Tab-separated table of C-alpha atoms in Angstrom:
chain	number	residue	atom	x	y	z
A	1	UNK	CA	-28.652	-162.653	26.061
A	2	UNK	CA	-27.355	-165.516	27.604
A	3	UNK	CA	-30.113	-167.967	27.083
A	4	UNK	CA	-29.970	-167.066	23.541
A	5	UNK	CA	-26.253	-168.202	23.261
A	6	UNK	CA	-26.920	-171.077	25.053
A	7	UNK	CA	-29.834	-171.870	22.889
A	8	UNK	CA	-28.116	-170.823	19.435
A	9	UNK	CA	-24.955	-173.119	20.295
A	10	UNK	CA	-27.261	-176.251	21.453
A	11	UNK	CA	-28.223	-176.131	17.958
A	12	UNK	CA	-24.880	-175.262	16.817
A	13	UNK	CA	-23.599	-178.307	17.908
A	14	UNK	CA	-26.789	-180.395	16.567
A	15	UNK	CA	-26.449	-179.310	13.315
A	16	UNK	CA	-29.803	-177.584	13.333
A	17	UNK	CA	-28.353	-173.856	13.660
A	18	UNK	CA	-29.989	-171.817	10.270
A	19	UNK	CA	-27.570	-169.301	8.839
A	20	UNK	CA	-28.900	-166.148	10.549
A	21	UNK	CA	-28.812	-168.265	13.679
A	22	UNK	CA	-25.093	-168.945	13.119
A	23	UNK	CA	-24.613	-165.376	12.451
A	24	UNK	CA	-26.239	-164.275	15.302
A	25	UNK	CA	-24.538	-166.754	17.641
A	26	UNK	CA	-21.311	-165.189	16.204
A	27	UNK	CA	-21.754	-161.571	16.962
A	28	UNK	CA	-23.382	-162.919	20.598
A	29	UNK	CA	-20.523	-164.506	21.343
A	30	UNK	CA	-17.993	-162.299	20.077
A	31	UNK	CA	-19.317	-159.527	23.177
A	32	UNK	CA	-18.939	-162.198	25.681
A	33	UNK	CA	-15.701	-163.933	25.608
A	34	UNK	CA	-16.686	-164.713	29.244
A	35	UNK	CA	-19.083	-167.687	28.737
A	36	UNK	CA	-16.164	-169.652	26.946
A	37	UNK	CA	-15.998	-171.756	30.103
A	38	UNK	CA	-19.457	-172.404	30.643
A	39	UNK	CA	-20.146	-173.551	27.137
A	40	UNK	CA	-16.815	-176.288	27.675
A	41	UNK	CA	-20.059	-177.992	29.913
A	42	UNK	CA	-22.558	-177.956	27.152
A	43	UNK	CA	-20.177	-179.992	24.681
A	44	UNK	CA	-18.925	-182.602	27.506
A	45	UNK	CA	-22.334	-183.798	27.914
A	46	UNK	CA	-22.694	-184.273	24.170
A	47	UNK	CA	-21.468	-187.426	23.250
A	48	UNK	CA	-24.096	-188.833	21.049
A	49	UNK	CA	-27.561	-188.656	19.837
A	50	UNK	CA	-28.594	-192.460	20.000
A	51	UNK	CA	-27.677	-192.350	24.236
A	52	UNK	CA	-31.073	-190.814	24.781
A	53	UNK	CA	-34.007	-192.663	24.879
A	54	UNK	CA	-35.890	-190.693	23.024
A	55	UNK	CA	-34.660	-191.215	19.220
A	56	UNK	CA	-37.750	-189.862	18.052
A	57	UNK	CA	-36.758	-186.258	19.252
A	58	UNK	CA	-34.718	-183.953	17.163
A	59	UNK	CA	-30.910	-183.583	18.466
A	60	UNK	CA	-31.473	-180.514	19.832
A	61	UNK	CA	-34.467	-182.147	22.105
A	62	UNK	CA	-32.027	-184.921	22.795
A	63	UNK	CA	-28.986	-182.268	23.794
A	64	UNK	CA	-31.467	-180.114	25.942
A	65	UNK	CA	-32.406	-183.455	27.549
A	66	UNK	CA	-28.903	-184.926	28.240
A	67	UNK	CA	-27.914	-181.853	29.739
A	68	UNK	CA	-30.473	-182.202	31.951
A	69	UNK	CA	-30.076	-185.838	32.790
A	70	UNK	CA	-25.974	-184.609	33.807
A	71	UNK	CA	-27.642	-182.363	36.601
A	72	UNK	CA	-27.252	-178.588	34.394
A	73	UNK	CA	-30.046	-176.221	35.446
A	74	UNK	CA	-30.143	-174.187	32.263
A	75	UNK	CA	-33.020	-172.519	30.919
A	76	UNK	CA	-33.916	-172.847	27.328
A	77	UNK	CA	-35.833	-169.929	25.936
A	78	UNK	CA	-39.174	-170.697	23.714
A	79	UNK	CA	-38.100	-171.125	20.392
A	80	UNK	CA	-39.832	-168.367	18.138
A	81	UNK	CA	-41.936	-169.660	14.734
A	82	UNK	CA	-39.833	-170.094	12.073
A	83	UNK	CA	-39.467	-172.399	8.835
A	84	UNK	CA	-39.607	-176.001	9.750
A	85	UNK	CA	-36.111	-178.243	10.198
A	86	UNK	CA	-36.237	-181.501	8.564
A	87	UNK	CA	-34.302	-183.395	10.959
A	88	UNK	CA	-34.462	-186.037	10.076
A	89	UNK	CA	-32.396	-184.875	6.853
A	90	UNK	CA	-30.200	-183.330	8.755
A	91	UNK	CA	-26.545	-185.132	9.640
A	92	UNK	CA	-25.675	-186.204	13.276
A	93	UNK	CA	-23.181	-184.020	14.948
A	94	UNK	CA	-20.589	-185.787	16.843
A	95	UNK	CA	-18.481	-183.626	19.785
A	96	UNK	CA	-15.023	-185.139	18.662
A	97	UNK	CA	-15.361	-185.027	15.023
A	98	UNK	CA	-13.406	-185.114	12.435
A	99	UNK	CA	-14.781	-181.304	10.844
A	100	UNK	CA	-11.923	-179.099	9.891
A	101	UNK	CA	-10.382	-178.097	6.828
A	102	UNK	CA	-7.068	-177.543	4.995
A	103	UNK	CA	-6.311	-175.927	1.831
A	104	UNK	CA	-2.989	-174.513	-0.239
A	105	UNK	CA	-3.888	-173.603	-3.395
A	106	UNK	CA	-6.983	-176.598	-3.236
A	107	UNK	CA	-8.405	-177.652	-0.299
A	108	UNK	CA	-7.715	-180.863	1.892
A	109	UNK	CA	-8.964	-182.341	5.173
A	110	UNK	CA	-7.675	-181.763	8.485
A	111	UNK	CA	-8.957	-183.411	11.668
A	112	UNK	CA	-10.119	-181.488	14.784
A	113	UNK	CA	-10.452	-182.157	18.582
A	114	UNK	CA	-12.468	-180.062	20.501
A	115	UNK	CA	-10.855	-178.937	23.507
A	116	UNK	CA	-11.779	-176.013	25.553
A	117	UNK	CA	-8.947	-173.202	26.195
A	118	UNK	CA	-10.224	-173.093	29.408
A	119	UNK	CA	-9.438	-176.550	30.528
A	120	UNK	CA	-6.505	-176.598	28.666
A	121	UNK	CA	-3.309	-178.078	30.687
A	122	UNK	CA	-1.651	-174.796	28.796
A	123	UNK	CA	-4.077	-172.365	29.724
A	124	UNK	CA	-4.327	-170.600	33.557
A	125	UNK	CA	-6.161	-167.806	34.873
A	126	UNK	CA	-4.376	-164.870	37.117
A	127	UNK	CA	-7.450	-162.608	38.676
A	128	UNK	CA	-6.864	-159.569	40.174
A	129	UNK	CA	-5.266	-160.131	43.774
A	130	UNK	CA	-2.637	-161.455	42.352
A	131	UNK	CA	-2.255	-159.077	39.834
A	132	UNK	CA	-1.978	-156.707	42.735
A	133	UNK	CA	1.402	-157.422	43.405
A	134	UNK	CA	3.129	-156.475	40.070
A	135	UNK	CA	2.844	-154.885	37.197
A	136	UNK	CA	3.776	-157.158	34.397
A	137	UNK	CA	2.108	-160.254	33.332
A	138	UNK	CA	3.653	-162.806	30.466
A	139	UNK	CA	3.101	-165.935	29.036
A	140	UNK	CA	5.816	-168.380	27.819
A	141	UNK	CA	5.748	-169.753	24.572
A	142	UNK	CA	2.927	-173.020	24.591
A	143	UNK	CA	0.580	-171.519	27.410
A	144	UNK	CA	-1.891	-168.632	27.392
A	145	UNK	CA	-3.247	-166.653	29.850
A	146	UNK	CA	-6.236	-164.743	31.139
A	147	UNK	CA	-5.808	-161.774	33.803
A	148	UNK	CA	-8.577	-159.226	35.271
A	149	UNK	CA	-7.118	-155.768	35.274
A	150	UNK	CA	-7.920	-153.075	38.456
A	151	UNK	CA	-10.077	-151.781	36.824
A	152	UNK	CA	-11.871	-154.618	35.764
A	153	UNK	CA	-10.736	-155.262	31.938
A	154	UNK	CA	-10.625	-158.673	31.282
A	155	UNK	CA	-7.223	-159.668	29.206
A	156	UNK	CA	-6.770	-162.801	27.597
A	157	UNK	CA	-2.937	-162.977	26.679
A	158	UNK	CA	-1.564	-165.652	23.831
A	159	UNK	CA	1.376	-167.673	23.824
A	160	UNK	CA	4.478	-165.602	24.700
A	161	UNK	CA	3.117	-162.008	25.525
A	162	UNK	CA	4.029	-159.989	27.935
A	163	UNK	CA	1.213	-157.412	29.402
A	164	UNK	CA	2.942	-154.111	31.629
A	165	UNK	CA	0.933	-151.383	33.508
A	166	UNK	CA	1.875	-148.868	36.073
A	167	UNK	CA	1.201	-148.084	40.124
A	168	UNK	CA	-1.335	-145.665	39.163
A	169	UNK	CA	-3.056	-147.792	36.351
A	170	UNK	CA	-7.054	-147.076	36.488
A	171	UNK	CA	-6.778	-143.525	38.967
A	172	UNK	CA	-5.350	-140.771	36.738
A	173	UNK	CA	-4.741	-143.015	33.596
A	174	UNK	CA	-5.333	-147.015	32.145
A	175	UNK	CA	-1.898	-147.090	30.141
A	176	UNK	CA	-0.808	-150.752	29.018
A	177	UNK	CA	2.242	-152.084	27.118
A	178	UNK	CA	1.735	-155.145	24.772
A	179	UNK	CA	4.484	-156.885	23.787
A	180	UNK	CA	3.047	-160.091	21.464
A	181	UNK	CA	-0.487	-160.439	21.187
A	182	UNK	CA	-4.011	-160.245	23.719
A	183	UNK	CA	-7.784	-160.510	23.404
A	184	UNK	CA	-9.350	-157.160	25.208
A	185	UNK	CA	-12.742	-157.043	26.769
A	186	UNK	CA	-12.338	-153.215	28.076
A	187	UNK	CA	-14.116	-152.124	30.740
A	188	UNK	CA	-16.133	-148.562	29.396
A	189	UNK	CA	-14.771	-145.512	31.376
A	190	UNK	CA	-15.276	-142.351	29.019
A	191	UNK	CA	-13.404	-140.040	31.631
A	192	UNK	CA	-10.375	-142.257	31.963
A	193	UNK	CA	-9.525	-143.724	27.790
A	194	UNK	CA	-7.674	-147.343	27.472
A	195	UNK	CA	-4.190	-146.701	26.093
A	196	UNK	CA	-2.804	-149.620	24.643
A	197	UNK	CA	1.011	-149.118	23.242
A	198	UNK	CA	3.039	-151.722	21.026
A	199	UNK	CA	6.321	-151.148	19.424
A	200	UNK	CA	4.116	-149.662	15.858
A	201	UNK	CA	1.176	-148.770	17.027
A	202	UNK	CA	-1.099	-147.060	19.928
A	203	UNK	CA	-4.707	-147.994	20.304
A	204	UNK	CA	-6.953	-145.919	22.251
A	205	UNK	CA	-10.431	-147.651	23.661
A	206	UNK	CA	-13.579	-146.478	26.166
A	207	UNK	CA	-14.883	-149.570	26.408
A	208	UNK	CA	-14.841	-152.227	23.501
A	209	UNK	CA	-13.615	-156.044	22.614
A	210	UNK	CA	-11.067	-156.382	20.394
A	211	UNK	CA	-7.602	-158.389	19.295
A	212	UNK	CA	-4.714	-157.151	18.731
A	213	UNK	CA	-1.327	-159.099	17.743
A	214	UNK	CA	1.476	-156.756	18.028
A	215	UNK	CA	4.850	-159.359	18.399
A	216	UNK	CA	8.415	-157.596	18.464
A	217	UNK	CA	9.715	-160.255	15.795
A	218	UNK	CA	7.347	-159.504	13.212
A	219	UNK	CA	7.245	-157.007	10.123
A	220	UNK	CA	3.452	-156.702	10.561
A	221	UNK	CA	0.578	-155.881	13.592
A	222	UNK	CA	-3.002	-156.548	13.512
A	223	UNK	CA	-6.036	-155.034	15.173
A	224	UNK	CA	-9.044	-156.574	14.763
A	225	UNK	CA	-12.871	-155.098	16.384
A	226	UNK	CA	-15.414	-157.025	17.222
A	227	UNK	CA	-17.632	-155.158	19.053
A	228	UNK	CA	-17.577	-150.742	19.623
A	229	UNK	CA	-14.460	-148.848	18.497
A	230	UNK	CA	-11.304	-148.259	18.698
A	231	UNK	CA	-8.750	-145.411	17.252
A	232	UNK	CA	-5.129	-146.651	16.105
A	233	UNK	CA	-2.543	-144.201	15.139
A	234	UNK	CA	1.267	-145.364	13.906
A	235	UNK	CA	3.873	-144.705	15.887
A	236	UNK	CA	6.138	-143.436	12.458
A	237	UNK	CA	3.163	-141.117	11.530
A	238	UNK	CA	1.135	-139.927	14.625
A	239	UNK	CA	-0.968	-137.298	13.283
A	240	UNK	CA	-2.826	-140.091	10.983
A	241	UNK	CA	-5.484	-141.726	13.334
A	242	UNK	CA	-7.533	-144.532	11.917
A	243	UNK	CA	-11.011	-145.583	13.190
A	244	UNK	CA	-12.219	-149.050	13.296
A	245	UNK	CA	-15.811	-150.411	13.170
A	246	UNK	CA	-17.010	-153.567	13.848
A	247	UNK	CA	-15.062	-156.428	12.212
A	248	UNK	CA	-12.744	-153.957	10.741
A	249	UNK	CA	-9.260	-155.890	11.108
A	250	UNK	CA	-5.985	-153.000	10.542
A	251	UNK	CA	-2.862	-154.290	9.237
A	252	UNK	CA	0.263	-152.308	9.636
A	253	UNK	CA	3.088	-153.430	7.690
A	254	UNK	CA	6.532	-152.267	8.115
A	255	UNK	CA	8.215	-151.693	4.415
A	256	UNK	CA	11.108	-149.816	3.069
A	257	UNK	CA	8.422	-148.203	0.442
A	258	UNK	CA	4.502	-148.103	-0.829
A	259	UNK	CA	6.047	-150.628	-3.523
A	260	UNK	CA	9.265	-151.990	-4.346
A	261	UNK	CA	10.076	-149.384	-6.748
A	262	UNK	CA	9.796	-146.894	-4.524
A	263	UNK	CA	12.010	-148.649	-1.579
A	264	UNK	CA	14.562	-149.074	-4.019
A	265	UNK	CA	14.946	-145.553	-5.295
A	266	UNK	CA	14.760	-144.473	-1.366
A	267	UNK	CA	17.629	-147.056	-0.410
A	268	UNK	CA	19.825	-145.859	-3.720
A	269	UNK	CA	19.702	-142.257	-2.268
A	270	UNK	CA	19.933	-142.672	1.146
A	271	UNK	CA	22.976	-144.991	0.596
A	272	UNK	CA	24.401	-142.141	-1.892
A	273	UNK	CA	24.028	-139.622	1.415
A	274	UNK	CA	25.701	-142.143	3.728
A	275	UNK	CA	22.253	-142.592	5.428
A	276	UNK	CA	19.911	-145.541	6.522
A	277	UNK	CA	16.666	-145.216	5.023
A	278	UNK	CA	13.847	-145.151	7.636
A	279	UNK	CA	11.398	-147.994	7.581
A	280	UNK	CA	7.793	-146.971	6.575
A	281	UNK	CA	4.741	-148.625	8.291
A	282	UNK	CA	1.980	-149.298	5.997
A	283	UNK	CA	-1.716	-149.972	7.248
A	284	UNK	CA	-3.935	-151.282	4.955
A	285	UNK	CA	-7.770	-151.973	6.187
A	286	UNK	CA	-9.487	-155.217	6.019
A	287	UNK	CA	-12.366	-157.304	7.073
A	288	UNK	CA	-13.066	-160.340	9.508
A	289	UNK	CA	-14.571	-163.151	7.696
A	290	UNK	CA	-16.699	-165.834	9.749
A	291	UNK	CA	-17.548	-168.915	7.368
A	292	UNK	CA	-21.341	-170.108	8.302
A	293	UNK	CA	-19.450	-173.500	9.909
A	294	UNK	CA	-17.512	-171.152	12.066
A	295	UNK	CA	-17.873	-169.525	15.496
A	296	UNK	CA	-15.156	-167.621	15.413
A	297	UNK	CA	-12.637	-165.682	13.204
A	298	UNK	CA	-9.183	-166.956	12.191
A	299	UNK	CA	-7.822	-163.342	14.043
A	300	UNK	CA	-9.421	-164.800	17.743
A	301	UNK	CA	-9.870	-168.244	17.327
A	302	UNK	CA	-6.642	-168.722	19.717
A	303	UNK	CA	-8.622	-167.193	22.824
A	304	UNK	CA	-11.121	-170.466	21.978
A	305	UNK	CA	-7.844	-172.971	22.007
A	306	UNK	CA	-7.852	-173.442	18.173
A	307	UNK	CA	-4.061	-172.787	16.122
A	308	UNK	CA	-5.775	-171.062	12.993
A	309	UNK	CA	-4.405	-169.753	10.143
A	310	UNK	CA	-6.018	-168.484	6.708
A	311	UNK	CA	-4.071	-168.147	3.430
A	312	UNK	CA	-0.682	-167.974	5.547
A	313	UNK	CA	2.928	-168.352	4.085
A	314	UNK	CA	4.223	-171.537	5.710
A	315	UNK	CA	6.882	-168.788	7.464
A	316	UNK	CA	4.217	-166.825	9.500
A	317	UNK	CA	1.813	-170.343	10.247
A	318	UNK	CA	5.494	-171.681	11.503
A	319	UNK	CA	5.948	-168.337	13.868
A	320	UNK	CA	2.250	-169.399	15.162
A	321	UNK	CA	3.421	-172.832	15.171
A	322	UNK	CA	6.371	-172.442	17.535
A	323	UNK	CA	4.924	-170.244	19.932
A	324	UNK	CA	1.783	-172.372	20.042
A	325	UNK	CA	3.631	-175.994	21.049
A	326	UNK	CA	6.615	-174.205	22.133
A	327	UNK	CA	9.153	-175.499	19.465
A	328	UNK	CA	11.561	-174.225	16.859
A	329	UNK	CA	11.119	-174.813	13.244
A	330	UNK	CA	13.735	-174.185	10.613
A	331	UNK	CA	13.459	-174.628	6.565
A	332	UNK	CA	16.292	-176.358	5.199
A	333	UNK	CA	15.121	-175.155	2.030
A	334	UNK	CA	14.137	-171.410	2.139
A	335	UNK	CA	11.650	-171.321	-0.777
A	336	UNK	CA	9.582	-174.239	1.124
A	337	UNK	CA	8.639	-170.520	3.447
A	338	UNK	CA	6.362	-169.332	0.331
A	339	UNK	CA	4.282	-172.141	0.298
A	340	UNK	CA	0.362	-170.795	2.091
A	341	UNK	CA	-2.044	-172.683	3.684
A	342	UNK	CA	-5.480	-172.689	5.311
A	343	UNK	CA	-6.251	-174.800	8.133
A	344	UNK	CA	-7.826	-174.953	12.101
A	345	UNK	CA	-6.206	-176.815	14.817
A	346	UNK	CA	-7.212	-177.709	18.271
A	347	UNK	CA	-5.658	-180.467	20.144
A	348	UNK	CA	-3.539	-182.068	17.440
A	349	UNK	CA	0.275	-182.750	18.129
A	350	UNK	CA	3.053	-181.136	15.940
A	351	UNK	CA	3.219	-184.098	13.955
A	352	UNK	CA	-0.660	-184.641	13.232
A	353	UNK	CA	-0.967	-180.817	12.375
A	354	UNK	CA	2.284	-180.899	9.722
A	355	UNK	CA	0.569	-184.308	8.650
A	356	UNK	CA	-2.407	-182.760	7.822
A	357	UNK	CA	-0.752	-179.763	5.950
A	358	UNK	CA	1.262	-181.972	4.306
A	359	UNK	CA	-2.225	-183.335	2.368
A	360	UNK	CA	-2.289	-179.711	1.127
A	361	UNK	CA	1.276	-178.968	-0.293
A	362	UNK	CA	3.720	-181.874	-0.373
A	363	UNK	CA	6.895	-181.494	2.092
A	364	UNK	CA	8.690	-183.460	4.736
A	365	UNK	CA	9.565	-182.721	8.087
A	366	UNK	CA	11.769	-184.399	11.161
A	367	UNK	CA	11.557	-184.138	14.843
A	368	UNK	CA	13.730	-184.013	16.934
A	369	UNK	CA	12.543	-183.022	20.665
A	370	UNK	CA	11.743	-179.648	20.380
A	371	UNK	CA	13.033	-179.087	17.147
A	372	UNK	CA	11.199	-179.309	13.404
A	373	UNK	CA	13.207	-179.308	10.301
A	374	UNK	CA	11.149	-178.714	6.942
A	375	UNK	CA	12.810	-179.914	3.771
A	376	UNK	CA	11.931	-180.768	0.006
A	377	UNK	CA	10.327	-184.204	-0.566
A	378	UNK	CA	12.482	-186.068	-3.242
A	379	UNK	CA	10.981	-187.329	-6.433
C-alpha cells in the first residue's frame, strides 16, 4: 500500500495524477496519517522539472529520477496500462506554488506555501515514555501535537487541546477526555472499546481513523470518519446513538429549539414558570467533500499543517484563526462576523492570509502584536 501512495503522490505533485488516481490517493492516505513525514521528503527534492537532464522524460520520470539523484531508496511500483498522458499538454507543477483558492460569495485567489506539519517550528511529537509519566497532554494555542497512547493509538492534537486518560487506561478500559479538537488513528481492540468523551458528545471506537473537534467555547462539535466506524451518542439525549460510515461528518449543534419558533415559545414559558430553558443539542448528518485538486478534507487538513476553512462565517474562520497563530481578533463592527469565506492556508502570516480574504469580501484590519481588529472599509 505504501508504494502505491508513494507512486499516486509522485504524480500528484507532477500534475499527471487522473481523477480515480486522485481519489484513490485520498482514501490511501486518509488510513495512514503516518506517512505524513515521509512524504515532507518527496516534495523537498522537487524543485523543478528543467534541473534534470533529461527534459525529454515526463515529470513524473524526472521526480522518480531526482529523488534518486538526492540518495532516496524508494521503490516505484510498475505502472499498470492505462489511457495515455499527454505530457507534454500537461502544466508544470512547481513545489512552492501559488495554487490555492478563496471565495465569499465568488471566488478569489489565495497563495499557498507548502510546509509540512511535521517540520513545522509549531508542531512536536510526545511518544509514549513520556507519556508515561502523566495523564494529560495539551497544546497551547499556535502549536499542535502528536502523542502515541499505551496502547498504541496514535493522537494528533490541534492547536489548544487538551487530551486526559487515567492510571488504568488500556487494562480494564481506554477512556479519554477531549477538550478542543484531535485526529484519531485507534488502535482495534474489540474486547476493550475506545471511549472518547467531550463536553456534548461520547464517541465509542474498536479501531478506526477519525476527527473530531469538540472545543468548550463553541455552540457546535464535529465528528468526521474516514476510515471504519464509529457510534456517537449526545450527552442531552443518551438513548439516541448515531452510526457513522465512511466520510460521514456529524454536527451537533447546541440550540434553544429545532427552529426559532420553537425556542421562542420554549423561552416564553419557561420564563412564565421562573425557569431556564434547557439548551437542546441538534445533530444533523453530513458528508466530507474532497475536490479532485485536493488531498485532504477541509475537516483534517490541520493534521497536514494547512488553516482551512469552507463556507465559514468570518466569526468561526476567526476562532480557527486565533488558535492557529495564537492571536486575538475582535470585530469593531459586529455584522462584519456574517460575512463567509472559503479558503486554504499553509505557511502564510496573519497579514498575508486576511490579505488574501480581503480579495474575497472587502474589509480592513490592524495589527497590533498579537492583536487583530476587523472594521468596515470606508467608501
Amino acid at each position: 500500500m505504501e508504494n502505491r501512495i508513494w507512486f499516486l503522490y509522485a504524480k500528484k505533485l507532477t500534475g499527471e495524477a487522473t481523477d480515480v488516481e486522485t481519489r484513490e490517493l485520498n482514501e490511501l492516505l486518509s488510513s495512514k496519517p503516518e506517512l505524513y513525514d515521509e512524504l515532507a521528503a518527496l516534495e523537498t527534492v522537487w524543485v523543478t522539472p528543467s534541473e534534470i537532464s533529461t527534459p525529454t522524460d515526463s515529470d513524473f520520470s524526472q521526480l522518480a529520477a531526482k529523488i534518486q539523484s538526492q540518495g532516496y531508496d524508494f521503490e516505484w511500483p510498475v505502472q499498470e496500462a492505462e489511457e495515455p498522458v499527454a505530457t507534454a499538454a500537461a502544466p508544470v507543477r512547481w513545489l512552492r506554488r501559488p495554487a490555492t483558492w478563496i471565495a465569499a460569495t465568488a471566488a478569489a485567489a489565495a497563495i499557498i506555501a507548502a510546509v509540512w506539519f511535521s517540520n513545522s517550528p509549531a508542531g512536536h511529537v510526545l511518544e509514549e515514555p513520556a507519556m508515561a509519566k502523566a495523564n494529560q497532554v495539551s497544546t497551547r494555542p499556535g502549536s499542535r501535537s502528536k502523542v502515541v497512547l499505551p496502547d498504541g493509538t496514535q493522537v494528533w492534537l490541534n492547536a489548544d487541546s487538551k487530551l486526559t486518560y487515567g492510571n488504568d487506561f488500556g487494562v480494564s478500559s481506554r477512556d479519554v477526555t477531549l477538550s478542543g479538537e484531535a485526529y484519531f488513528d485507534v488502535k482495534p481492540n474489540k474486547e476493550v472499546p475506545f471511549y472518547i468523551h467531550t463536553s456534548k458528545i461520547k464517541i465509542k471506537v474498536t479501531g478506526t481513523v477519525f476527527n473530531v473537534r469538540a472545543y468548550p467555547n463553541e455552540t457546535r462539535s464535529e465528528t468526521s470518519l474516514l476510515h471504519g466506524k464509529v457510534e456517537v451518542t449526545l450527552n442531552s439525549s443518551p438513548d439516541k446513538t448515531y452510526f457513522l460510515k465512511p466520510s460521514d461528518k456529524l454536527v451537533v449543534t447546541d440550540d434553544g429549539g429545532i427552529n426559532q419558533t420553537n425556542a421562542a415559545t420554549v423561552a416564553n414559558a419557561m420564563q412564565k414558570q421562573n425557569r431556564v430553558a434547557p439548551a437542546v443539542q441538534i445533530p444533523v448528518m453530513k458528508q466530507l467533500v474532497v475536490k479532485p485538486d485536493e488531498t485532504f478534507p477541509v475537516e483534517t487538513a490541520w493534521v497536514n499543517n494547512t488553516l482551512a476553512f469552507a463556507d465559514e462565517s468570518f466569526r468561526e474562520v476567526a476562532d480557527k484563526m486565533e488558535r492557529w497563530y495564537g492571536i486575538e481578533i475582535v470585530f469593531a463592527h459586529q455584522q462584519l462576523e456574517k460575512m463567509r469565506f472559503t479558503g486554504r492556508f499553509e505557511n502564510e502570516t496573519v497579514a498575508q492570509a486576511l490579505e488574501a480574504m480581503q480579495l474575497a469580501s472587502p474589509f480592513k484590519y490592524t495589527i497590533n502584536g498579537n492583536s487583530v481588529v476587523i472594521f468596515k472599509t470606508t467608501k
